[in-house]
Short mmCIF file of C-alpha atoms in Angstrom, two decimals:
data_model
loop_
_atom_site.label_atom_id
_atom_site.label_comp_id
_atom_site.label_asym_id
_atom_site.label_seq_id
_atom_site.Cartn_x
_atom_site.Cartn_y
_atom_site.Cartn_z
CA MET A 1 130.68 106.17 96.01
CA LYS A 2 129.58 108.31 99.05
CA VAL A 3 131.37 111.93 99.47
CA SER A 4 131.64 113.71 102.89
CA MET A 5 132.67 117.12 104.27
CA LEU A 6 135.00 117.60 107.37
CA TYR A 7 135.07 120.48 109.56
CA ASP A 8 137.85 120.62 111.95
CA MET A 9 136.97 122.99 115.20
CA GLN A 10 140.63 123.12 116.26
CA ALA A 11 141.82 124.26 112.79
CA CYS A 12 139.30 126.73 112.16
CA ILE A 13 140.45 130.41 112.62
CA ARG A 14 137.19 131.96 112.72
CA CYS A 15 137.65 134.01 109.75
CA TYR A 16 134.19 133.02 108.23
CA ALA A 17 135.30 133.06 104.55
CA CYS A 18 133.25 129.81 104.21
CA SER A 19 130.34 131.79 105.09
CA VAL A 20 130.89 134.81 102.95
CA GLN A 21 131.60 132.25 99.95
CA CYS A 22 128.67 130.45 100.60
CA GLY A 23 126.50 133.61 100.23
CA ILE A 24 128.15 134.56 96.98
CA GLU A 25 128.14 131.21 95.38
CA ASN A 26 124.19 130.81 96.29
CA ARG A 27 123.38 134.00 94.64
CA ALA A 28 125.82 133.55 91.64
CA ARG A 29 124.00 130.15 91.31
CA LEU A 30 120.78 132.21 90.65
CA SER A 31 122.33 133.74 87.97
CA ARG A 32 123.95 130.71 86.37
CA ASP A 33 120.38 128.79 86.65
CA GLY A 34 119.03 132.02 84.46
CA ARG A 35 117.09 133.32 87.51
CA GLY A 36 118.40 137.14 87.24
CA THR A 37 121.49 139.02 85.94
CA PRO A 38 124.39 138.92 88.15
CA GLU A 39 123.83 142.52 89.02
CA ARG A 40 120.46 141.87 89.99
CA VAL A 41 121.14 138.63 91.96
CA LEU A 42 124.17 140.18 93.73
CA GLU A 43 122.02 143.55 94.65
CA ASN A 44 119.49 141.22 96.58
CA GLN A 45 120.89 140.55 100.08
CA ARG A 46 118.87 137.09 100.36
CA PRO A 47 120.46 136.20 103.91
CA GLU A 48 118.74 132.79 103.91
CA LEU A 49 121.07 131.80 101.04
CA ARG A 50 123.82 131.74 103.35
CA PHE A 51 123.82 127.97 104.48
CA ILE A 52 127.13 128.15 106.72
CA PHE A 53 127.25 130.94 109.39
CA PRO A 54 128.15 131.44 113.00
CA VAL A 55 125.67 131.51 115.78
CA PHE A 56 126.67 133.05 119.17
CA HIS A 57 125.02 131.77 122.39
CA TYR A 58 125.65 131.66 126.06
CA LEU A 59 125.99 128.95 128.30
CA GLY A 60 125.60 128.86 131.91
CA ASN A 61 124.25 131.73 134.47
CA TYR A 62 124.60 135.28 133.59
CA PRO A 63 126.71 136.68 132.05
CA GLY A 64 127.69 133.14 130.76
CA ARG A 65 130.31 131.80 128.74
CA ALA A 66 129.89 132.86 125.23
CA VAL A 67 130.24 130.09 122.59
CA SER A 68 130.10 130.60 118.69
CA TYR A 69 129.42 127.56 116.80
CA VAL A 70 129.13 127.06 113.05
CA HIS A 71 125.74 126.41 111.82
CA HIS A 72 125.33 124.22 108.85
CA CYS A 73 123.60 121.09 107.54
CA MET A 74 125.03 117.71 108.86
CA HIS A 75 123.65 115.75 105.69
CA CYS A 76 122.26 112.92 107.76
CA GLU A 77 122.41 109.60 106.43
CA ASN A 78 118.69 108.92 107.51
CA ALA A 79 117.75 112.61 106.88
CA PRO A 80 114.89 113.00 109.30
CA CYS A 81 113.72 116.29 107.15
CA ALA A 82 113.47 114.31 103.93
CA ARG A 83 111.44 111.56 105.63
CA ARG A 84 109.06 114.36 107.15
CA CYS A 85 108.78 116.57 104.08
CA PRO A 86 105.10 115.99 102.83
CA ALA A 87 105.81 117.68 99.44
CA ALA A 88 108.85 115.43 98.61
CA ALA A 89 110.95 118.45 98.05
CA ILE A 90 114.04 117.02 100.03
CA GLU A 91 116.08 114.49 98.23
CA VAL A 92 118.89 112.15 99.69
CA LYS A 93 121.36 112.19 96.75
CA PRO A 94 122.95 108.59 96.23
CA TYR A 95 126.36 109.92 97.09
CA GLY A 96 125.20 111.66 100.19
CA PRO A 97 124.14 115.16 100.13
CA VAL A 98 120.57 116.09 101.44
CA VAL A 99 119.05 118.66 99.01
CA ILE A 100 116.09 120.78 99.37
CA HIS A 101 114.71 121.51 95.93
CA GLU A 102 113.43 125.15 96.32
CA GLU A 103 110.89 124.93 93.42
CA ARG A 104 109.17 121.93 95.31
CA CYS A 105 109.17 123.53 98.83
CA ILE A 106 105.70 124.72 100.08
CA GLY A 107 106.95 126.36 103.54
CA CYS A 108 105.32 124.14 105.62
CA ARG A 109 108.42 123.76 108.11
CA ALA A 110 108.09 120.09 108.46
CA CYS A 111 111.74 119.77 108.19
CA VAL A 112 112.32 122.52 110.54
CA GLU A 113 110.47 120.31 113.14
CA ALA A 114 112.21 117.03 112.22
CA CYS A 115 115.76 118.35 112.16
CA PRO A 116 117.83 117.20 115.38
CA PHE A 117 120.26 120.20 114.72
CA ASN A 118 117.65 122.75 114.10
CA VAL A 119 119.33 123.48 110.53
CA PRO A 120 116.75 124.62 107.91
CA ARG A 121 115.69 128.10 108.12
CA PHE A 122 112.37 129.50 106.88
CA ALA A 123 112.44 132.72 104.66
CA PRO A 124 109.09 134.16 105.37
CA ARG A 125 109.55 136.62 102.29
CA MET A 126 109.96 133.69 100.05
CA GLY A 127 107.73 131.49 101.67
CA LYS A 128 110.32 128.54 101.51
CA THR A 129 112.79 126.80 103.57
CA TYR A 130 116.38 126.70 102.93
CA LYS A 131 119.48 124.88 104.03
CA CYS A 132 122.83 123.66 102.75
CA PHE A 133 122.87 121.36 99.76
CA MET A 134 126.65 120.41 99.74
CA CYS A 135 126.92 122.45 96.38
CA TYR A 136 125.60 119.33 94.74
CA ASP A 137 125.68 120.78 91.44
CA ARG A 138 129.44 121.72 91.77
CA LEU A 139 130.24 118.23 92.98
CA GLU A 140 128.44 116.76 89.90
CA ALA A 141 130.60 119.09 87.74
CA GLY A 142 133.77 117.79 89.60
CA LEU A 143 134.28 120.84 91.88
CA PRO A 144 134.44 120.83 95.71
CA PRO A 145 131.74 122.96 97.55
CA ALA A 146 132.45 126.53 97.53
CA CYS A 147 133.09 126.73 101.30
CA VAL A 148 135.95 124.11 101.16
CA GLU A 149 137.56 126.27 98.27
CA ALA A 150 137.27 129.35 100.18
CA CYS A 151 138.73 128.12 103.68
CA PRO A 152 142.43 129.50 104.12
CA ALA A 153 143.10 126.91 107.05
CA ARG A 154 142.11 123.74 105.78
CA ALA A 155 139.63 123.33 108.45
CA LEU A 156 137.17 122.36 105.88
CA TYR A 157 138.04 119.33 103.92
CA PHE A 158 135.97 117.29 101.23
CA GLY A 159 136.51 114.05 99.62
CA THR A 160 135.14 110.58 99.38
CA ARG A 161 133.63 109.20 102.60
CA GLU A 162 136.80 107.04 103.22
CA GLU A 163 139.36 109.84 102.44
CA VAL A 164 137.48 112.18 104.84
CA LEU A 165 137.22 109.64 107.63
CA GLU A 166 140.91 108.89 107.29
CA GLU A 167 141.71 112.51 107.21
CA GLY A 168 139.58 112.99 110.16
CA ARG A 169 141.18 110.16 112.13
CA ARG A 170 144.66 111.46 111.21
CA ARG A 171 143.68 114.83 112.80
CA VAL A 172 142.15 113.39 115.86
CA SER A 173 145.08 111.16 116.88
CA ARG A 174 147.52 114.21 116.00
CA TYR A 175 145.63 116.57 118.26
CA GLU A 176 145.34 113.87 121.07
CA LYS A 177 149.21 113.51 120.90
CA ARG A 178 149.94 117.22 120.82
CA LEU A 179 147.31 118.61 123.13
CA GLY A 180 146.82 115.36 125.71
CA GLU A 181 142.88 115.75 125.41
CA THR A 182 140.41 113.38 123.85
CA PHE A 183 138.95 114.52 120.49
CA THR A 184 136.26 113.14 118.64
CA LEU A 185 135.39 112.70 115.13
CA TYR A 186 131.55 113.32 115.39
CA GLY A 187 129.26 111.80 112.88
CA ALA A 188 131.92 109.14 111.74
CA GLU A 189 129.70 106.58 113.29
CA ARG A 190 125.83 106.46 113.76
CA VAL A 191 124.98 109.63 116.06
CA SER A 192 121.33 108.24 116.58
CA GLU A 193 118.51 106.02 115.15
CA ALA A 194 117.18 109.31 113.60
CA THR A 195 120.17 110.64 112.01
CA GLY A 196 122.12 107.64 111.32
CA TYR A 197 125.95 108.65 110.39
CA LEU A 198 126.51 112.14 109.14
CA HIS A 199 128.08 113.18 105.85
CA TRP A 200 129.47 116.32 107.58
CA VAL A 201 131.81 115.10 110.15
CA THR A 202 133.30 117.13 112.87
CA VAL A 203 136.84 117.01 114.48
CA GLY A 204 136.60 118.78 118.11
CA PRO A 205 137.45 118.24 121.76
CA ALA A 206 135.14 115.64 123.21
CA ALA A 207 134.56 117.57 126.24
CA ILE A 208 133.10 120.58 124.79
CA LEU A 209 131.16 118.99 121.78
CA GLU A 210 127.84 119.24 123.43
CA ASP A 211 128.48 123.03 123.79
CA TYR A 212 128.67 123.49 120.06
CA THR A 213 125.26 121.50 119.63
CA LEU A 214 126.83 118.27 118.63
CA ARG A 215 125.01 116.23 121.03
CA PRO A 216 125.21 112.50 121.33
CA ASP A 217 121.92 110.78 120.42
CA ALA A 218 120.63 113.83 118.49
CA ALA A 219 117.14 113.57 117.66
CA GLN A 220 113.92 115.71 118.20
CA LYS A 221 111.95 112.96 120.32
CA PRO A 222 108.36 113.91 119.63
CA ILE A 223 108.95 113.84 116.11
CA GLU A 224 110.49 110.41 116.03
CA ALA A 225 107.84 108.96 118.32
CA LEU A 226 105.57 109.76 115.46
CA ASP A 227 106.61 106.63 113.77
CA ALA A 228 105.38 104.53 116.77
CA VAL A 229 102.10 106.48 116.98
CA ARG A 230 101.50 106.05 113.31
CA THR A 231 102.41 102.21 113.41
CA ILE A 232 99.98 101.79 116.61
CA GLY A 233 97.27 103.81 115.05
CA TRP A 234 97.23 101.93 111.72
CA VAL A 235 97.33 98.74 113.64
CA LEU A 236 94.18 99.64 115.68
CA PHE A 237 92.45 101.12 112.63
CA GLY A 238 93.05 97.70 111.01
CA ALA A 239 91.63 95.98 114.14
CA SER A 240 88.51 98.44 114.07
CA ALA A 241 87.87 97.76 110.49
CA ALA A 242 88.28 94.04 110.62
CA GLY A 243 85.70 94.15 113.67
CA VAL A 244 83.15 96.23 111.53
CA ILE A 245 83.62 93.81 108.51
CA GLY A 246 83.61 90.63 110.80
CA HIS A 247 80.26 91.98 112.47
CA PHE A 248 78.89 92.92 108.90
CA PHE A 249 79.26 89.06 107.77
CA TYR A 250 77.96 88.04 111.41
CA SER A 251 74.71 90.29 110.96
CA LEU A 252 74.31 88.65 107.17
CA GLY A 253 74.44 85.21 108.65
CA LYS A 254 72.32 85.90 111.33
CA ARG A 255 69.75 87.53 108.86
CA VAL A 256 69.97 84.34 106.57
CA GLU A 257 69.39 82.02 109.73
CA GLU A 258 66.10 83.90 110.62
CA MET B 1 52.33 107.23 117.87
CA ARG B 2 53.74 109.63 120.31
CA GLU B 3 57.34 110.77 119.42
CA ILE B 4 59.96 111.72 121.77
CA GLN B 5 62.66 114.32 120.78
CA ALA B 6 66.11 112.65 120.83
CA PHE B 7 67.99 115.46 119.16
CA ASN B 8 67.29 119.08 118.63
CA ARG B 9 67.79 121.14 115.54
CA PHE B 10 71.11 122.54 116.75
CA GLN B 11 72.39 119.21 117.80
CA ARG B 12 71.72 117.88 114.43
CA SER B 13 73.21 120.73 112.52
CA MET B 14 76.34 120.37 114.50
CA HIS B 15 76.61 116.65 113.70
CA LEU B 16 75.82 117.27 109.95
CA HIS B 17 78.62 119.87 109.77
CA TYR B 18 81.02 117.84 111.66
CA ILE B 19 80.62 115.30 109.16
CA HIS B 20 81.39 118.01 106.43
CA PHE B 21 84.58 119.09 108.28
CA MET B 22 85.61 115.58 108.78
CA VAL B 23 85.41 114.82 105.21
CA ILE B 24 87.67 117.74 104.32
CA PHE B 25 89.98 117.22 107.25
CA PHE B 26 90.37 113.64 106.20
CA LEU B 27 90.94 114.10 102.62
CA THR B 28 93.49 117.16 103.07
CA GLY B 29 95.13 115.44 106.09
CA LEU B 30 95.93 111.85 104.68
CA PRO B 31 98.47 113.01 102.16
CA GLN B 32 100.21 115.06 105.15
CA VAL B 33 99.90 112.05 107.71
CA ALA B 34 100.79 109.27 105.14
CA PRO B 35 102.43 110.99 102.08
CA HIS B 36 103.55 107.79 100.56
CA HIS B 37 100.18 105.92 100.41
CA PHE B 38 97.79 109.09 100.02
CA ARG B 39 99.87 111.28 97.65
CA TRP B 40 97.44 110.41 94.95
CA LEU B 41 94.71 112.35 96.55
CA LEU B 42 96.83 115.81 95.83
CA TYR B 43 95.99 115.20 91.85
CA PHE B 44 92.33 116.13 92.60
CA PHE B 45 93.46 119.27 94.52
CA TRP B 46 95.98 120.35 92.27
CA VAL B 47 94.19 119.83 88.71
CA PRO B 48 92.08 123.01 89.25
CA PHE B 49 94.81 124.89 91.07
CA ALA B 50 97.16 124.03 88.05
CA TRP B 51 95.30 126.00 85.75
CA PHE B 52 95.99 129.11 87.62
CA SER B 53 99.51 128.17 88.54
CA PRO B 54 100.93 125.67 85.71
CA GLN B 55 104.62 125.61 86.99
CA THR B 56 103.61 124.00 90.24
CA THR B 57 103.64 119.95 90.42
CA TYR B 58 100.76 117.96 92.07
CA LEU B 59 102.95 117.62 95.04
CA SER B 60 103.82 121.02 95.52
CA GLY B 61 100.76 122.57 94.39
CA GLY B 62 98.38 119.72 95.34
CA MET B 63 99.78 119.84 98.94
CA LYS B 64 99.51 123.62 99.26
CA VAL B 65 95.97 123.56 98.20
CA ALA B 66 95.30 120.75 100.42
CA MET B 67 96.99 122.58 103.36
CA VAL B 68 95.09 125.74 102.63
CA LEU B 69 91.65 123.75 102.70
CA HIS B 70 92.51 121.98 106.00
CA ARG B 71 93.28 125.21 107.60
CA LEU B 72 89.65 126.76 106.06
CA ALA B 73 87.78 123.80 107.51
CA ALA B 74 89.87 124.36 110.96
CA VAL B 75 88.57 127.94 110.78
CA GLY B 76 84.97 126.75 110.16
CA LEU B 77 85.15 124.29 113.05
CA LEU B 78 86.53 126.97 115.17
CA ILE B 79 83.54 129.02 114.65
CA TYR B 80 81.19 126.02 115.04
CA ALA B 81 82.73 124.20 117.88
CA PRO B 82 82.85 127.00 120.64
CA LEU B 83 78.83 127.73 119.67
CA PHE B 84 78.11 124.17 120.23
CA ALA B 85 80.27 123.86 123.41
CA LEU B 86 78.83 126.79 125.05
CA ARG B 87 75.16 125.64 124.44
CA GLU B 88 75.83 122.22 125.56
CA LEU B 89 77.80 123.09 128.55
CA LYS B 90 74.65 125.03 129.98
CA ASN B 91 72.95 121.50 129.94
CA MET B 92 75.85 119.60 131.55
CA GLY B 93 73.70 118.28 134.08
CA ARG B 94 71.28 116.59 131.78
CA TRP B 95 73.86 114.86 129.54
CA GLN B 96 73.06 111.43 128.81
CA ILE B 97 76.80 110.48 128.42
CA TRP B 98 77.52 110.16 131.93
CA PRO B 99 78.51 106.50 133.14
CA GLU B 100 75.21 104.38 134.02
CA GLY B 101 76.61 101.25 135.62
CA GLY B 102 79.89 99.76 135.33
CA PRO B 103 81.89 98.99 132.07
CA GLY B 104 81.26 95.22 132.63
CA ALA B 105 77.44 95.55 132.44
CA GLY B 106 77.68 98.05 129.72
CA ILE B 107 79.74 95.54 127.63
CA ALA B 108 77.39 92.74 128.60
CA GLU B 109 74.41 94.75 127.18
CA LEU B 110 76.16 95.70 124.22
CA ILE B 111 76.95 91.97 123.47
CA LYS B 112 73.27 90.96 123.90
CA HIS B 113 72.16 93.96 121.40
CA TYR B 114 74.60 93.43 118.67
CA LEU B 115 75.40 89.64 118.97
CA SER B 116 72.03 88.37 120.27
CA PHE B 117 70.08 91.12 118.47
CA GLN B 118 67.83 91.50 121.56
CA PRO B 119 67.16 94.90 123.03
CA GLY B 120 69.75 95.89 125.53
CA ARG B 121 69.09 97.53 128.78
CA PHE B 122 70.53 100.98 127.45
CA GLY B 123 70.03 104.63 128.50
CA LYS B 124 69.77 107.13 125.62
CA TYR B 125 73.28 106.09 124.68
CA ASN B 126 74.84 102.58 125.07
CA PHE B 127 78.44 102.23 126.52
CA GLY B 128 80.08 101.97 123.02
CA GLN B 129 78.41 105.33 122.23
CA LYS B 130 79.45 106.90 125.46
CA CYS B 131 82.98 105.82 125.16
CA LEU B 132 83.00 107.35 121.56
CA ALA B 133 81.42 110.43 122.78
CA TRP B 134 84.07 111.06 125.37
CA LEU B 135 86.77 110.13 122.86
CA THR B 136 85.28 112.66 120.56
CA ILE B 137 85.29 115.25 122.79
CA VAL B 138 88.98 114.66 124.00
CA ALA B 139 90.13 114.09 120.50
CA THR B 140 88.46 117.41 119.37
CA GLY B 141 90.21 119.26 122.10
CA ILE B 142 93.58 117.85 121.19
CA MET B 143 93.08 118.66 117.46
CA ILE B 144 91.86 122.21 118.19
CA VAL B 145 94.82 123.11 120.60
CA SER B 146 97.39 121.44 118.61
CA GLY B 147 96.05 122.59 115.19
CA CYS B 148 95.93 126.25 116.39
CA ILE B 149 99.62 125.90 117.39
CA LEU B 150 100.51 124.39 113.80
CA MET B 151 98.44 127.03 112.01
CA PHE B 152 99.91 130.07 113.92
CA LYS B 153 103.39 128.56 114.01
CA ASP B 154 105.38 132.01 114.12
CA ALA B 155 103.51 132.65 117.65
CA PHE B 156 105.01 129.51 119.19
CA SER B 157 108.66 128.06 119.61
CA PRO B 158 109.66 124.94 117.26
CA SER B 159 109.65 122.71 120.47
CA ALA B 160 105.82 123.71 120.77
CA TRP B 161 105.37 122.73 117.06
CA ARG B 162 106.89 119.34 117.53
CA TRP B 163 104.47 118.36 120.52
CA ALA B 164 101.82 119.83 118.62
CA ARG B 165 102.53 117.81 115.64
CA PHE B 166 102.90 114.63 118.05
CA PHE B 167 99.26 115.29 119.54
CA HIS B 168 97.71 116.27 116.23
CA ASP B 169 98.96 112.86 115.09
CA VAL B 170 97.41 111.12 118.24
CA GLY B 171 94.15 112.96 117.72
CA PHE B 172 93.80 111.82 114.23
CA PHE B 173 94.43 108.32 114.96
CA ILE B 174 91.75 108.51 117.75
CA PHE B 175 89.28 109.48 115.01
CA LEU B 176 90.52 106.90 112.45
CA VAL B 177 89.93 104.26 114.96
CA ILE B 178 86.66 105.22 116.33
CA LEU B 179 85.02 106.61 113.02
CA PRO B 180 84.53 103.46 111.02
CA ILE B 181 82.86 102.03 114.08
CA HIS B 182 80.41 104.87 114.55
CA ILE B 183 79.55 104.95 110.84
CA TYR B 184 79.17 101.27 110.83
CA MET B 185 76.82 101.24 113.85
CA ALA B 186 74.97 104.21 112.45
CA LEU B 187 74.12 102.44 109.14
CA HIS B 188 73.36 99.14 110.61
CA PRO B 189 69.87 98.09 110.24
CA LEU B 190 69.45 97.66 114.19
CA ASN B 191 70.05 101.43 114.64
CA ARG B 192 67.61 102.67 111.89
CA LYS B 193 65.53 104.56 114.12
CA GLY B 194 68.43 106.31 115.74
CA PHE B 195 69.72 107.23 111.95
CA ARG B 196 66.29 108.62 111.13
CA ALA B 197 66.19 110.64 114.31
CA MET B 198 69.77 112.28 113.79
CA PHE B 199 69.19 112.86 109.98
CA GLU B 200 65.56 113.24 109.44
CA THR B 201 63.16 114.02 112.16
CA GLY B 202 65.24 114.42 115.42
CA THR B 203 62.54 112.14 117.26
CA LEU B 204 62.26 108.30 118.28
CA PRO B 205 59.02 106.68 118.48
CA GLU B 206 57.83 106.27 122.23
CA ASP B 207 57.52 102.50 121.97
CA TYR B 208 61.18 102.10 120.43
CA VAL B 209 62.40 104.16 123.27
CA LYS B 210 60.70 102.13 125.98
CA THR B 211 62.16 98.83 124.44
CA HIS B 212 65.56 99.89 123.49
CA HIS B 213 66.01 102.51 125.78
CA PRO B 214 64.54 101.63 129.02
CA LEU B 215 66.91 103.39 131.23
CA TRP B 216 66.30 106.82 129.26
CA TRP B 217 62.61 105.97 129.50
CA GLU B 218 62.70 105.81 133.29
CA LYS B 219 64.35 109.30 133.54
CA ILE B 220 61.89 110.72 130.92
CA LYS B 221 58.96 109.28 132.92
CA SER B 222 60.37 110.53 136.27
CA ARG B 223 60.97 114.17 134.83
CA GLY B 224 57.52 114.07 133.17
CA GLY B 225 58.62 115.18 129.72
CA GLY B 226 59.13 114.14 126.29
CA SER B 227 62.18 115.90 125.49
CA MET B 228 65.70 115.24 126.99
CA SER B 229 69.10 116.16 125.43
#
């Protein structure tokens, strides 16, 4: 059974309790996993362990329009990061979340190159890359992700995929009715070939979703084109190898004739 | 019998070291470009490394070692290639890889040589060798530029990394396609004299040059010398 998350841009009150709780949970997790005392792990700042946080950017000509979007992993169905990780450090759990196993990460940043949403963050001090793994250990223990538990406005919602999509569609239709504006449930359907559908769906006004990095057809074109390059490359290599083998036998035949 | 110099010591040394670099690049690069098929190579890099770092796995430790070796070989190439390029650029006018006749004639001579086993009317290099030389120059340039971007990622934007990754793959596949042909042709008995010139003596017998490289022989005669790069 697949699980999913929902982020409701309209309901979000921008308190960022999710971000604070994420940082606390991830440091507490280190202590739970026996990687330091609670005092030691909380003493270390470890900003890379905050997997959901606001990002400010300006749109248009100076001074522009300030927009802050919530940066987090989308947990893509096809997970380009997992497909490109040469060390197989990224796992797509059968129930949906995309998990980086820190101990296997070699810090090559192939996932940073591949991610259509620029999510993974490289921490030079640790030599590794970090991103949200949807508190998969909590999920496996029957608990919701920490950020969902912290949200006072129910802008974050967690459940089975069916429950989340149903809740998302309910919110979309309610907002459209009340505000007279088109809303989208981004990620409910396939976003692009590269990503597939998303396990972290977003409810937001359709007109401004792109300002919040939620692009239709999200993909890193040069990285996705690698598949075509590699297919063509291997076919040409096969043709060249076949030519070489063919000429070798042709030469042998000629020699016997002589 | 008189011998004609085909390759000088520096060219032969560059060719030999290019082979060394290529072996390292391929062994360490294949697990990165096609991890599902070549991950087994990582065991060989990881086993000695695991002695120092037993908590790693063959995937994490082996890949890390492979990447370090890949970069060390790249540093070696970065030292060697510019020296070679600077020396060769000086003699650009005398390069024997410029076109001589059209591609149709070049291919016809190749067929005559490799399918009928009769000496073709070649210059110092035949049409196939010239194509290979130019593809090697282009692919080496692509690999060096894109490799530098990937090696010094912090100095470039992620967008530059992505295009560098794309072109590094393109360069790799150019080599993957042309190298089996080049190695096979070098080892083929038809080209035994050329192999000996590249790896042993640097020279070709005069009679062989007259019969197998007539266009080159005409140039040598017109210049009145016995050595052309």
